[in-house]
Tab-separated table of C-alpha atoms and ligand atoms in Angstrom:
chain	number	residue	atom	x	y	z
A	1	MET	CA	0.044	-0.007	-0.246
A	2	LEU	CA	1.479	3.398	-1.032
A	3	THR	CA	-0.366	6.188	1.114
A	4	THR	CA	0.579	9.679	0.177
A	5	ARG	CA	-0.844	12.994	0.661
A	6	PHE	CA	-2.802	12.749	-2.656
A	7	THR	CA	-4.460	9.459	-1.460
A	8	GLN	CA	-5.288	10.827	1.719
A	9	ALA	CA	-6.609	14.282	0.498
A	10	LEU	CA	-8.737	12.354	-2.117
A	11	GLY	CA	-9.794	9.581	-0.392
A	12	ILE	CA	-8.475	6.538	-2.590
A	13	ASP	CA	-6.130	3.740	-1.567
A	14	HIS	CA	-3.718	3.776	-4.661
A	15	PRO	CA	-1.704	7.092	-6.170
A	16	ILE	CA	-2.930	6.442	-9.348
A	17	VAL	CA	-5.289	8.716	-11.525
A	18	GLN	CA	-6.673	8.212	-15.069
A	19	GLY	CA	-6.811	11.535	-16.827
A	20	GLY	CA	-9.595	12.775	-18.703
A	21	MET	CA	-9.653	11.810	-22.444
A	22	MET	CA	-11.627	12.845	-24.937
A	23	TRP	CA	-13.828	10.005	-26.527
A	24	VAL	CA	-12.034	7.524	-24.079
A	25	GLY	CA	-12.902	8.783	-20.563
A	26	ARG	CA	-16.528	7.205	-20.355
A	27	ALA	CA	-18.033	5.198	-17.206
A	28	GLU	CA	-16.826	1.648	-17.744
A	29	LEU	CA	-13.174	2.738	-18.185
A	30	ALA	CA	-13.461	5.436	-15.097
A	31	ALA	CA	-15.402	3.011	-12.987
A	32	ALA	CA	-12.753	0.074	-13.401
A	33	VAL	CA	-9.828	2.373	-12.276
A	34	SER	CA	-11.811	3.691	-9.128
A	35	GLU	CA	-13.015	0.078	-8.283
A	36	ALA	CA	-9.427	-1.047	-8.319
A	37	GLY	CA	-8.724	1.834	-5.819
A	38	GLY	CA	-7.222	4.602	-8.196
A	39	LEU	CA	-9.025	7.561	-9.290
A	40	GLY	CA	-11.386	7.232	-12.535
A	41	ILE	CA	-12.039	10.202	-14.315
A	42	ILE	CA	-15.043	10.701	-16.996
A	43	THR	CA	-14.704	13.324	-19.435
A	44	ALA	CA	-16.984	15.812	-19.599
A	45	LEU	CA	-16.842	16.914	-23.212
A	46	THR	CA	-17.047	13.454	-24.383
A	47	GLN	CA	-20.915	13.799	-23.715
A	48	PRO	CA	-22.634	15.813	-26.119
A	49	THR	CA	-24.880	17.772	-23.367
A	50	PRO	CA	-24.442	18.153	-19.763
A	51	GLN	CA	-27.749	16.121	-19.515
A	52	ASP	CA	-25.887	13.203	-21.285
A	53	LEU	CA	-23.061	13.637	-18.654
A	54	VAL	CA	-25.432	13.451	-15.709
A	55	ARG	CA	-26.500	9.786	-17.226
A	56	GLU	CA	-23.096	8.822	-17.450
A	57	ILE	CA	-22.063	9.786	-13.937
A	58	GLU	CA	-25.157	7.542	-13.208
A	59	ARG	CA	-24.036	5.112	-15.055
A	60	ALA	CA	-20.645	4.760	-13.520
A	61	ARG	CA	-22.525	4.947	-10.028
A	62	THR	CA	-23.935	1.594	-11.202
A	63	LEU	CA	-20.545	0.059	-11.613
A	64	THR	CA	-18.329	1.397	-8.575
A	65	ASP	CA	-19.306	2.670	-5.026
A	66	LYS	CA	-15.743	4.268	-5.135
A	67	PRO	CA	-15.079	7.781	-5.742
A	68	PHE	CA	-14.526	8.824	-9.153
A	69	GLY	CA	-14.012	12.330	-11.014
A	70	VAL	CA	-15.008	14.241	-13.785
A	71	ASN	CA	-12.664	16.203	-16.370
A	72	LEU	CA	-13.736	19.584	-17.464
A	73	THR	CA	-11.428	20.805	-20.018
A	74	ILE	CA	-11.616	24.529	-20.608
A	75	LEU	CA	-10.133	25.537	-23.919
A	76	PRO	CA	-10.224	28.873	-25.466
A	77	SER	CA	-12.259	28.619	-28.366
A	78	ILE	CA	-14.325	30.458	-30.667
A	79	ASN	CA	-17.460	28.576	-30.187
A	80	PRO	CA	-16.949	27.328	-26.711
A	81	PRO	CA	-19.083	24.337	-25.275
A	82	PRO	CA	-21.393	25.867	-22.336
A	83	TYR	CA	-18.928	25.370	-19.785
A	84	ASP	CA	-20.895	26.622	-16.882
A	85	GLU	CA	-23.865	23.938	-17.691
A	86	TYR	CA	-21.241	21.343	-17.654
A	87	ARG	CA	-19.878	22.634	-14.378
A	88	ARG	CA	-23.654	22.921	-12.880
A	89	ALA	CA	-24.232	19.500	-14.242
A	90	ILE	CA	-21.318	18.260	-12.481
A	91	VAL	CA	-22.130	19.634	-8.978
A	92	ASP	CA	-25.974	18.988	-9.438
A	93	ALA	CA	-24.962	15.339	-9.991
A	94	GLY	CA	-22.983	15.161	-6.424
A	95	VAL	CA	-19.682	14.589	-7.800
A	96	THR	CA	-17.108	15.554	-5.412
A	97	ILE	CA	-13.774	15.415	-7.411
A	98	VAL	CA	-12.997	17.255	-10.614
A	99	GLU	CA	-9.993	17.335	-12.868
A	100	THR	CA	-9.775	20.952	-14.632
A	101	ALA	CA	-7.379	21.624	-17.682
A	102	GLY	CA	-6.983	23.737	-20.250
A	103	SER	CA	-6.915	27.143	-18.631
A	104	ASN	CA	-7.018	28.965	-15.282
A	105	PRO	CA	-9.596	27.244	-13.116
A	106	GLU	CA	-10.423	30.566	-11.047
A	107	PRO	CA	-13.649	31.230	-12.593
A	108	HIS	CA	-14.997	27.644	-11.624
A	109	MET	CA	-13.577	27.671	-8.123
A	110	GLU	CA	-16.250	29.729	-6.395
A	111	MET	CA	-19.108	26.832	-7.251
A	112	PHE	CA	-16.768	24.092	-6.687
A	113	HIS	CA	-15.887	25.447	-3.180
A	114	GLU	CA	-19.534	25.986	-2.162
A	115	HIS	CA	-20.474	22.355	-2.931
A	116	GLY	CA	-17.109	20.803	-1.404
A	117	VAL	CA	-15.752	19.904	-4.895
A	118	ARG	CA	-12.110	19.041	-4.411
A	119	VAL	CA	-10.411	20.184	-7.787
A	120	ILE	CA	-7.181	18.783	-9.364
A	121	HIS	CA	-5.938	21.119	-11.987
A	122	LYS	CA	-3.887	19.561	-14.626
A	123	CYS	CA	-1.169	21.981	-16.295
A	124	THR	CA	2.484	22.003	-17.975
A	125	SER	CA	4.409	24.336	-15.817
A	126	VAL	CA	5.228	25.301	-12.141
A	127	ARG	CA	3.928	28.917	-12.767
A	128	HIS	CA	0.391	27.514	-13.732
A	129	ALA	CA	0.405	25.075	-10.799
A	130	LEU	CA	1.682	27.905	-8.504
A	131	LYS	CA	-1.255	29.893	-9.528
A	132	ALA	CA	-3.870	27.069	-9.281
A	133	GLU	CA	-2.376	26.307	-5.706
A	134	LYS	CA	-3.129	30.308	-4.980
A	135	VAL	CA	-6.747	29.931	-6.497
A	136	GLY	CA	-7.570	26.970	-4.126
A	137	VAL	CA	-7.464	24.012	-5.805
A	138	THR	CA	-6.660	20.335	-3.514
A	139	ALA	CA	-4.195	19.050	-5.642
A	140	VAL	CA	-2.248	19.471	-9.079
A	141	SER	CA	-1.323	17.524	-11.817
A	142	ILE	CA	1.754	18.271	-13.762
A	143	ASP	CA	2.276	17.158	-17.234
A	144	GLY	CA	5.799	16.862	-18.589
A	145	PHE	CA	6.675	17.271	-22.263
A	146	GLU	CA	6.533	13.595	-22.683
A	147	CYS	CA	2.675	13.541	-22.377
A	148	ALA	CA	-0.054	12.557	-24.872
A	149	GLY	CA	-2.119	16.142	-25.721
A	150	HIS	CA	-0.971	19.264	-25.106
A	151	PRO	CA	2.425	19.566	-23.246
A	152	GLY	CA	2.699	23.401	-23.301
A	153	GLU	CA	5.271	25.209	-25.041
A	154	ASP	CA	8.158	25.211	-22.377
A	155	ASP	CA	9.386	21.693	-23.662
A	156	VAL	CA	10.388	20.584	-19.819
A	157	PRO	CA	10.618	16.852	-19.455
A	158	GLY	CA	9.206	15.239	-16.087
A	159	LEU	CA	12.662	14.519	-14.892
A	160	VAL	CA	13.310	18.152	-14.176
A	161	LEU	CA	9.510	19.424	-14.134
A	162	ILE	CA	8.716	17.122	-11.092
A	163	PRO	CA	11.332	18.049	-8.590
A	164	ALA	CA	11.155	21.664	-9.934
A	165	ALA	CA	7.269	21.517	-8.881
A	166	ALA	CA	8.095	19.733	-5.864
A	167	ASP	CA	10.417	22.365	-4.759
A	168	GLN	CA	8.022	25.292	-4.877
A	169	LEU	CA	4.439	23.771	-4.332
A	170	THR	CA	2.928	23.019	-0.716
A	171	ILE	CA	-0.023	21.289	-1.779
A	172	PRO	CA	-0.037	17.616	-2.840
A	173	PHE	CA	0.690	17.029	-6.636
A	174	ILE	CA	0.873	14.272	-9.029
A	175	ALA	CA	3.359	13.643	-11.818
A	176	SER	CA	1.853	12.962	-15.604
A	177	GLY	CA	3.164	12.298	-18.829
A	178	GLY	CA	5.303	9.179	-19.944
A	179	PHE	CA	4.082	6.714	-17.015
A	180	GLY	CA	3.069	3.442	-17.674
A	181	ASP	CA	4.523	0.939	-15.041
A	182	GLY	CA	5.663	0.784	-11.291
A	183	ARG	CA	9.242	2.030	-12.107
A	184	GLY	CA	7.672	5.060	-13.461
A	185	LEU	CA	5.631	5.507	-10.191
A	186	ALA	CA	8.506	4.801	-8.067
A	187	ALA	CA	10.593	7.448	-9.926
A	188	ALA	CA	7.871	10.140	-9.491
A	189	LEU	CA	7.338	9.308	-5.870
A	190	ALA	CA	11.576	9.596	-5.613
A	191	LEU	CA	11.199	13.052	-7.509
A	192	GLY	CA	8.988	14.509	-5.162
A	193	ALA	CA	5.309	13.784	-6.243
A	194	ASP	CA	2.505	12.153	-4.431
A	195	GLY	CA	1.335	9.956	-7.297
A	196	ILE	CA	1.007	9.862	-10.965
A	197	ASN	CA	-1.752	10.595	-13.800
A	198	MET	CA	-1.732	8.267	-16.952
A	199	GLY	CA	-3.744	8.787	-20.163
A	200	SER	CA	-2.072	6.589	-22.980
A	201	ARG	CA	-1.672	3.573	-20.472
A	202	PHE	CA	-5.208	3.321	-19.630
A	203	MET	CA	-6.534	4.091	-23.183
A	204	CYS	CA	-4.995	0.540	-23.845
A	205	THR	CA	-6.698	-1.427	-21.411
A	206	GLN	CA	-9.930	-3.871	-22.098
A	207	GLU	CA	-12.482	-1.340	-20.641
A	208	SER	CA	-11.351	1.689	-22.969
A	209	PRO	CA	-14.024	2.101	-25.382
A	210	ILE	CA	-11.778	2.494	-28.578
A	211	SER	CA	-11.418	0.072	-31.318
A	212	GLN	CA	-8.969	-2.824	-30.666
A	213	VAL	CA	-6.976	-2.014	-34.068
A	214	VAL	CA	-5.801	1.322	-32.104
A	215	LYS	CA	-4.800	-0.756	-29.021
A	216	ASP	CA	-2.962	-2.991	-31.060
A	217	ARG	CA	-1.170	-0.342	-32.575
A	218	ILE	CA	-0.116	1.330	-29.438
A	219	VAL	CA	1.276	-2.199	-28.388
A	220	GLU	CA	3.236	-2.035	-31.665
A	221	ALA	CA	4.375	1.456	-31.689
A	222	SER	CA	7.551	2.640	-29.997
A	223	GLU	CA	8.348	5.908	-28.092
A	224	LEU	CA	9.356	7.250	-31.482
A	225	ASP	CA	6.202	6.982	-33.000
A	226	THR	CA	4.442	10.448	-31.959
A	227	ASN	CA	4.599	13.772	-33.842
A	228	LEU	CA	4.377	17.361	-32.389
A	229	ILE	CA	1.904	19.167	-34.030
A	230	PHE	CA	0.830	23.043	-34.005
A	231	ARG	CA	4.225	23.779	-32.862
A	232	SER	CA	4.437	27.022	-35.074
A	233	LEU	CA	0.809	27.962	-33.443
A	234	ARG	CA	2.037	27.899	-30.121
A	235	ASN	CA	-0.602	25.280	-29.210
A	236	THR	CA	1.481	22.202	-29.298
A	237	ALA	CA	-0.463	18.682	-29.172
A	238	ARG	CA	1.510	15.341	-29.180
A	239	VAL	CA	-0.219	12.651	-31.215
A	240	ALA	CA	0.477	9.549	-32.891
A	241	LYS	CA	2.355	9.618	-36.199
A	242	ASN	CA	0.249	8.657	-39.003
A	243	ALA	CA	-0.223	9.961	-42.604
A	244	VAL	CA	-2.467	12.789	-41.114
A	245	SER	CA	-0.099	14.054	-38.433
A	246	ASP	CA	3.100	13.832	-40.772
A	247	GLU	CA	0.832	16.012	-43.483
A	248	VAL	CA	0.031	18.243	-40.763
A	249	VAL	CA	3.984	18.765	-39.633
A	250	GLN	CA	4.737	19.376	-43.101
A	251	ILE	CA	2.252	22.189	-44.177
A	252	LEU	CA	2.916	24.093	-40.882
A	253	ALA	CA	6.562	23.749	-41.075
A	254	GLU	CA	6.547	24.913	-44.920
A	255	GLY	CA	4.637	28.121	-43.526
A	256	GLY	CA	0.920	26.999	-43.513
A	257	GLU	CA	-1.529	28.373	-41.045
A	258	PHE	CA	-4.371	26.881	-38.952
A	259	GLU	CA	-6.895	27.477	-41.950
A	260	ASP	CA	-4.566	25.138	-44.300
A	261	VAL	CA	-4.613	22.064	-41.684
A	262	ARG	CA	-8.325	22.667	-40.462
A	263	PRO	CA	-9.944	19.896	-42.403
A	264	LEU	CA	-7.129	17.324	-41.678
A	265	VAL	CA	-7.518	18.154	-37.780
A	266	ALA	CA	-11.341	18.018	-37.228
A	267	GLY	CA	-12.325	16.276	-34.224
A	268	ALA	CA	-14.854	13.784	-36.134
A	269	ARG	CA	-11.919	12.518	-38.280
A	270	GLY	CA	-10.080	11.668	-34.886
A	271	ARG	CA	-13.266	10.184	-33.406
A	272	LYS	CA	-13.612	8.018	-36.533
A	273	VAL	CA	-10.017	6.398	-35.542
A	274	PHE	CA	-11.303	5.294	-32.367
A	275	GLU	CA	-14.505	4.257	-33.451
A	276	ASP	CA	-13.703	2.415	-36.701
A	277	GLY	CA	-10.216	1.544	-36.190
A	278	ASP	CA	-9.037	3.497	-39.152
A	279	LEU	CA	-5.704	4.374	-38.268
A	280	ASP	CA	-5.311	7.197	-41.091
A	281	ALA	CA	-8.730	8.873	-40.592
A	282	GLY	CA	-7.521	11.764	-38.689
A	283	ILE	CA	-5.323	12.962	-35.860
A	284	TRP	CA	-5.385	10.788	-32.365
A	285	THR	CA	-3.859	11.358	-29.161
A	286	VAL	CA	-1.059	9.304	-27.557
A	287	GLY	CA	2.091	9.803	-25.576
A	288	LEU	CA	5.742	8.682	-25.822
A	289	VAL	CA	4.915	6.266	-23.087
A	290	GLN	CA	3.393	3.683	-26.130
A	291	GLY	CA	7.097	2.467	-26.126
A	292	LEU	CA	6.789	1.079	-22.633
A	293	ILE	CA	2.992	-0.442	-23.325
A	294	HIS	CA	3.255	-4.098	-24.327
A	295	ASP	CA	-0.417	-5.400	-23.582
A	296	VAL	CA	-3.989	-4.910	-23.238
A	297	PRO	CA	-4.889	-5.731	-19.701
A	298	PRO	CA	-8.192	-4.840	-17.737
A	299	ALA	CA	-7.602	-1.482	-16.345
A	300	GLY	CA	-8.017	-2.718	-12.331
A	301	ASP	CA	-4.943	-5.071	-13.417
A	302	VAL	CA	-3.084	-2.129	-14.424
A	303	VAL	CA	-3.512	-0.233	-11.058
A	304	ARG	CA	-2.827	-3.243	-8.951
A	305	ARG	CA	0.381	-4.120	-10.821
A	306	ILE	CA	1.890	-0.719	-10.995
A	307	VAL	CA	1.428	-0.492	-7.216
A	308	ALA	CA	2.896	-4.007	-6.528
A	309	GLU	CA	5.824	-3.173	-8.789
A	310	ALA	CA	6.467	0.429	-7.559
A	311	GLU	CA	6.642	-1.149	-3.907
A	312	ASP	CA	9.223	-3.947	-5.351
A	313	VAL	CA	11.314	-1.120	-6.965
A	314	LEU	CA	11.240	0.866	-3.862
A	315	ARG	CA	12.105	-2.019	-1.412
A	316	SER	CA	14.767	-3.377	-3.786
A	317	ARG	CA	16.462	0.266	-4.171
A	318	MET	CA	16.202	0.697	-0.314
A	319	ALA	CA	18.507	-2.164	-0.267
A	320	LEU	CA	21.073	-0.140	-1.844
A	321	VAL	CA	21.543	2.029	1.067
A	322	ASP	CA	24.366	1.167	3.256
A	323	ALA	CA	24.664	-1.937	1.331
A	324	ALA	CA	27.992	-3.689	1.855
A	325	PRO	CA	30.312	-3.059	-1.341
A	326	LEU	CA	30.105	-6.105	-3.986
A	327	PRO	CA	33.333	-8.240	-3.619
A	328	ALA	CA	36.158	-7.159	-6.220
B	1	LIG	C1	-6.857	9.797	-26.144
B	1	LIG	C2	-6.547	10.803	-25.134
B	1	LIG	C3	-7.473	11.891	-25.047
B	1	LIG	C4	-7.053	13.047	-24.207
B	1	LIG	N1	-8.123	13.815	-23.742
B	1	LIG	C5	-7.961	14.922	-23.039
B	1	LIG	C6	-8.853	15.884	-22.657
B	1	LIG	O1	-9.711	15.831	-23.231
B	1	LIG	N2	-8.393	16.536	-21.331
B	1	LIG	C7	-7.218	16.789	-20.964
B	1	LIG	O2	-7.573	17.483	-19.795
B	1	LIG	N3	-6.254	15.870	-21.101
B	1	LIG	C8	-6.508	14.867	-22.183
B	1	LIG	N4	-5.866	13.845	-22.502
B	1	LIG	C9	-4.454	14.091	-21.668
B	1	LIG	C10	-4.404	13.061	-20.519
B	1	LIG	O3	-5.346	13.181	-19.542
B	1	LIG	C11	-3.013	13.028	-19.679
B	1	LIG	O4	-2.755	14.338	-19.106
B	1	LIG	C12	-1.983	12.526	-20.592
B	1	LIG	O5	-2.372	11.406	-21.474
B	1	LIG	C13	-0.872	12.014	-19.771
B	1	LIG	O6	0.124	11.532	-20.597
B	1	LIG	P1	0.562	10.170	-20.824
B	1	LIG	O7	-0.544	9.892	-21.724
B	1	LIG	O8	1.899	10.062	-21.166
B	1	LIG	O9	0.187	9.231	-19.788
B	1	LIG	C14	-5.880	12.852	-23.536
B	1	LIG	C15	-4.989	11.954	-23.607
B	1	LIG	C16	-5.317	10.779	-24.539
B	1	LIG	C17	-4.218	9.749	-24.634
């Protein structure tokens, strides 16, 4: 059992979170992670309306009695979804843990606090983590450059970002990006984090509601098989390397603008990859850690074996302390 400030603050058994994932974070996956003692998270915007989100939350409750959370990703956009209505739905449904991401959670904090909701804010820099601490979040989840999705523009990998965060934050925080096994969890704890957040690893589990073809692709792929798109637009996203993301990288590298790639990056095309298993239908998100993913187990097994492996790693490393020198 690995008890940390994070497990205590959130009332969970293991310091492992399944981060919000568009099209992936549905009730079955979130419930399986929570049922195993981690923290599963339903992704609000995967549900077409706030009412659908409430139904998804109710469905998760039929699958587990353990705490689970809801991710609210607040991205600036021309036609934003009704964030306030999703937030109201979360609160009215009695959810007590929310993962915010995408921008400053401050405008949402008053209502969350009023209803006793604990907020885990996910961000990609120490300065944003400190800002989130200041506006009263319970914990921070800090994504290194390795992560799937949006790593920000600072390009600081976890090996430096995690201890830098540990040096400055006072609230509990978890490390995110590039974690997929117990060695990673042990390393995150050693670097000062109170747990880990994972996306890609949980995307490649039995309860993950995406095509088996995509899961098989993740198992086959190496850490070299991702692309960073939108670099020149300062809205970087790490996605799977495929014909479409290669084309996007090329167009933007040759001076193209967002309008030139808009049809290629449409969300509906990415959704088709997950639903139909057509790997080149569009852009789809995955992280460097796919190079460490070799199977498609039940999500609960992922939680249990990562904890067991991390405990073994920590114990075996402890044996190095004051160990007698090896015979020459
Ligand atoms: C398919 C997929 C979709 C994602 N969608 C979201 C999202 O909608 N909102 C969000 O905050 N993070 C999203 N993420 C990021 C994850 O929550 C997590 O921060 C990230 O995957 C961590 O990196 P890892 O994949 O190396 O574990 C997504 C990740 C994946 C793999």
